[in-house]
mmCIF file of C-alpha atoms in Angstrom:
data_model
loop_
_atom_site.group_PDB
_atom_site.id
_atom_site.type_symbol
_atom_site.label_atom_id
_atom_site.label_comp_id
_atom_site.label_asym_id
_atom_site.label_seq_id
_atom_site.Cartn_x
_atom_site.Cartn_y
_atom_site.Cartn_z
ATOM 1 C CA MET T 294 47.741 113.077 82.840
ATOM 2 C CA THR T 295 44.664 113.426 80.685
ATOM 3 C CA ALA T 296 44.824 113.263 76.900
ATOM 4 C CA ASP T 297 44.342 117.056 76.635
ATOM 5 C CA ALA T 298 46.815 118.000 79.379
ATOM 6 C CA PRO T 299 49.788 119.880 77.955
ATOM 7 C CA LEU T 300 53.078 118.038 77.729
ATOM 8 C CA THR T 301 55.862 119.508 79.842
ATOM 9 C CA ARG T 302 59.609 119.086 80.032
ATOM 10 C CA GLU T 303 58.962 116.402 82.649
ATOM 11 C CA SER T 304 56.815 114.476 80.152
ATOM 12 C CA PHE T 305 59.971 113.325 78.357
ATOM 13 C CA ARG T 306 62.693 110.998 79.610
ATOM 14 C CA ARG T 307 65.762 112.755 78.319
ATOM 15 C CA LEU T 308 65.913 116.241 76.946
ATOM 16 C CA GLN T 309 69.073 118.177 76.322
ATOM 17 C CA PRO T 310 68.913 121.938 75.829
ATOM 18 C CA ILE T 311 70.368 123.587 72.778
ATOM 19 C CA ASN T 312 74.125 123.516 73.292
ATOM 20 C CA THR T 313 75.135 126.351 70.965
ATOM 21 C CA PRO T 314 72.167 128.615 70.176
ATOM 22 C CA ARG T 315 72.226 130.641 66.966
ATOM 23 C CA PRO T 316 69.497 133.184 66.175
ATOM 24 C CA VAL T 317 67.246 132.272 63.264
ATOM 25 C CA PRO T 318 67.135 135.419 61.094
ATOM 26 C CA GLN T 319 64.306 134.238 58.810
ATOM 27 C CA LEU T 320 61.115 133.511 60.743
ATOM 28 C CA PRO T 321 57.895 131.995 59.429
ATOM 29 C CA ASN T 322 55.388 134.659 58.346
ATOM 30 C CA ARG T 323 52.440 132.547 59.417
ATOM 31 C CA VAL T 324 49.916 133.785 61.943
ATOM 32 C CA TRP T 325 48.551 130.913 64.000
ATOM 33 C CA THR T 326 45.011 131.289 65.310
ATOM 34 C CA ASP T 327 44.261 131.319 69.022
ATOM 35 C CA GLU T 328 42.857 127.796 68.541
ATOM 36 C CA ASP T 329 46.108 126.711 66.842
ATOM 37 C CA TRP T 330 48.113 128.185 69.725
ATOM 38 C CA GLU T 331 46.054 126.193 72.249
ATOM 39 C CA ARG T 332 46.815 123.008 70.292
ATOM 40 C CA ILE T 333 50.502 123.955 69.976
ATOM 41 C CA ARG T 334 50.659 124.539 73.746
ATOM 42 C CA ARG T 335 49.568 120.937 74.327
ATOM 43 C CA GLY T 336 52.784 119.799 72.590
ATOM 44 C CA TYR T 337 53.489 116.573 70.792
ATOM 45 C CA ARG T 338 55.203 113.327 71.813
ATOM 46 C CA ALA T 339 56.724 110.880 69.333
ATOM 47 C CA ARG T 340 54.931 107.563 69.681
ATOM 48 C CA ASP T 341 57.210 105.266 67.677
ATOM 49 C CA MET T 342 60.550 105.047 65.891
ATOM 50 C CA ASP T 343 59.238 106.678 62.709
ATOM 51 C CA GLU T 344 58.484 109.894 64.543
ATOM 52 C CA LYS T 345 61.336 112.349 64.911
ATOM 53 C CA TRP T 346 60.084 115.204 67.114
ATOM 54 C CA ASN T 347 59.053 115.893 70.702
ATOM 55 C CA VAL T 348 57.556 119.314 71.266
ATOM 56 C CA PHE T 349 56.412 121.223 74.347
ATOM 57 C CA VAL T 350 55.809 124.804 75.481
ATOM 58 C CA GLU T 351 57.035 126.676 78.543
ATOM 59 C CA GLY T 352 55.464 130.121 78.854
ATOM 60 C CA ASP T 353 55.366 131.383 75.282
ATOM 61 C CA VAL T 354 58.433 129.416 74.098
ATOM 62 C CA LEU T 355 58.006 126.318 71.939
ATOM 63 C CA PHE T 356 60.804 123.747 72.331
ATOM 64 C CA MET T 357 61.431 121.274 69.493
ATOM 65 C CA HIS T 358 63.655 118.292 70.349
ATOM 66 C CA ARG T 359 64.706 115.271 68.306
ATOM 67 C CA SER T 360 62.907 112.282 69.763
ATOM 68 C CA TRP T 361 65.748 109.736 69.623
ATOM 69 C CA THR T 362 68.556 111.854 71.063
ATOM 70 C CA GLY T 363 66.578 114.362 73.100
ATOM 71 C CA HIS T 364 68.715 117.135 71.588
ATOM 72 C CA GLY T 365 67.082 120.538 71.396
ATOM 73 C CA VAL T 366 67.053 121.801 67.814
ATOM 74 C CA TYR T 367 64.707 124.805 67.753
ATOM 75 C CA GLU T 368 63.256 127.185 70.329
ATOM 76 C CA ALA T 369 60.621 129.586 69.038
ATOM 77 C CA SER T 370 59.280 132.469 71.131
ATOM 78 C CA PHE T 371 55.660 133.208 70.264
ATOM 79 C CA ALA T 372 53.906 136.529 70.772
ATOM 80 C CA PRO T 373 50.198 137.375 70.662
ATOM 81 C CA LEU T 374 49.143 139.802 67.943
ATOM 82 C CA ALA T 375 46.929 142.820 68.575
ATOM 83 C CA GLY T 376 44.322 141.664 66.041
ATOM 84 C CA GLY T 377 44.305 138.101 67.376
ATOM 85 C CA GLY T 378 46.446 135.088 66.695
ATOM 86 C CA TRP T 379 50.090 134.317 67.408
ATOM 87 C CA SER T 380 53.349 134.594 65.503
ATOM 88 C CA ILE T 381 56.958 133.668 66.108
ATOM 89 C CA ALA T 382 58.758 136.760 67.419
ATOM 90 C CA SER T 383 62.225 135.196 67.662
ATOM 91 C CA ALA T 384 63.863 131.803 67.457
ATOM 92 C CA VAL T 385 67.167 129.995 67.902
ATOM 93 C CA VAL T 386 68.557 126.844 66.298
ATOM 94 C CA GLU T 387 71.262 124.451 67.459
ATOM 95 C CA ALA T 388 74.547 125.537 65.831
ATOM 96 C CA ASP T 389 76.627 122.592 67.126
ATOM 97 C CA GLY T 390 77.194 120.524 63.967
ATOM 98 C CA GLU T 391 77.643 117.362 66.048
ATOM 99 C CA ARG T 392 74.057 117.702 67.275
ATOM 100 C CA TYR T 393 72.278 119.217 64.266
ATOM 101 C CA ARG T 394 73.349 120.006 60.709
ATOM 102 C CA SER T 395 71.474 123.018 59.432
ATOM 103 C CA MET T 396 71.206 123.615 55.702
ATOM 104 C CA GLY T 397 70.848 127.373 56.084
ATOM 105 C CA ASP T 398 68.486 130.055 57.276
ATOM 106 C CA GLU T 399 65.726 129.347 54.734
ATOM 107 C CA TYR T 400 65.813 125.662 55.674
ATOM 108 C CA ASP T 401 65.549 126.425 59.394
ATOM 109 C CA ARG T 402 62.604 128.778 58.822
ATOM 110 C CA LEU T 403 60.840 126.104 56.807
ATOM 111 C CA MET T 404 61.616 123.275 59.248
ATOM 112 C CA MET T 405 60.291 125.201 62.253
ATOM 113 C CA GLU T 406 57.023 125.885 60.470
ATOM 114 C CA LEU T 407 56.838 122.336 59.127
ATOM 115 C CA VAL T 408 57.309 120.720 62.546
ATOM 116 C CA ILE T 409 54.593 122.959 63.989
ATOM 117 C CA SER T 410 52.187 122.541 61.067
ATOM 118 C CA ALA T 411 52.672 118.912 60.019
ATOM 119 C CA ILE T 412 53.696 117.284 63.292
ATOM 120 C CA VAL T 413 52.084 119.287 66.107
ATOM 121 C CA LEU T 414 48.918 120.405 64.290
ATOM 122 C CA GLY T 415 48.674 117.421 61.925
ATOM 123 C CA GLU T 416 48.153 119.567 58.820
ATOM 124 C CA ALA T 417 48.948 118.252 55.333
ATOM 125 C CA ALA T 418 51.363 121.176 54.770
ATOM 126 C CA ALA T 419 51.909 120.197 51.113
ATOM 127 C CA ASP T 420 53.629 123.480 50.166
ATOM 128 C CA LEU T 421 56.003 123.257 53.127
ATOM 129 C CA ARG T 422 56.795 119.620 52.345
ATOM 130 C CA ALA T 423 57.532 120.492 48.714
ATOM 131 C CA GLY T 424 59.782 123.328 49.908
ATOM 132 C CA LEU T 425 61.668 120.900 52.157
ATOM 133 C CA VAL T 426 62.332 118.542 49.247
ATOM 134 C CA GLU T 427 63.430 121.421 47.003
ATOM 135 C CA LEU T 428 65.798 122.927 49.600
ATOM 136 C CA THR T 429 67.282 119.530 50.418
ATOM 137 C CA ALA T 430 67.861 118.761 46.736
ATOM 138 C CA ARG T 431 69.471 122.164 46.208
ATOM 139 C CA ALA T 432 71.733 121.802 49.266
ATOM 140 C CA SER T 433 72.787 118.240 48.408
ATOM 141 C CA GLY T 434 73.127 118.781 44.666
ATOM 142 C CA LYS T 435 70.981 115.684 44.117
ATOM 143 C CA THR T 436 67.861 116.394 42.087
ATOM 144 C CA ASP T 437 66.572 112.816 42.087
ATOM 145 C CA LEU T 438 65.900 112.469 45.829
ATOM 146 C CA PRO T 439 62.540 110.757 46.454
ATOM 147 C CA ALA T 440 60.256 113.161 48.336
ATOM 148 C CA GLY T 441 59.137 110.496 50.793
ATOM 149 C CA VAL T 442 62.702 109.655 51.769
ATOM 150 C CA VAL T 443 63.615 113.318 52.307
ATOM 151 C CA GLU T 444 60.524 113.959 54.415
ATOM 152 C CA HIS T 445 60.932 110.830 56.503
ATOM 153 C CA SER T 446 64.628 111.416 57.179
ATOM 154 C CA VAL T 447 64.208 114.887 58.719
ATOM 155 C CA LEU T 448 60.531 115.319 59.506
ATOM 156 C CA GLY T 449 59.408 111.770 60.232
ATOM 157 C CA LEU T 450 55.808 110.714 60.450
ATOM 158 C CA ARG T 451 52.978 111.776 62.683
ATOM 159 C CA SER T 452 50.867 109.121 64.343
ATOM 160 C CA GLY T 453 47.113 109.582 64.236
ATOM 161 C CA SER T 454 45.822 111.299 67.332
#
């Protein structure tokens, strides 16, 4: 496989599909460019223990799995837009609390976009990261959570590519 060849389901040792899919009612509003979509289609593989996500595309569906367990967490169906670019038309999240603990619809919307932006595309995504810290603090009732700890615990790092 060449460095630019897209990752596939077979690129990963153990993947488990979403066990109990629940529709995600709040979808990211972002429009990804055609260039972004080509990069997203190549997927992303966690390279070390500090990385939390493995991502690949089948057709127009982006699959986001936790790297350690192989559990599917999000599946986002992309659609091309008439004026160019791509958006998420529908998505599901794992509803089995033993496999993934969601903190609500707003959190899931943000996490999907954050995994795509920060992990797959390697963007800084400062606003999304700040939103993650704020939502986590609100959900936990702890306002003194260090941003770096919150980000690392759910998002992980992205190795340089």
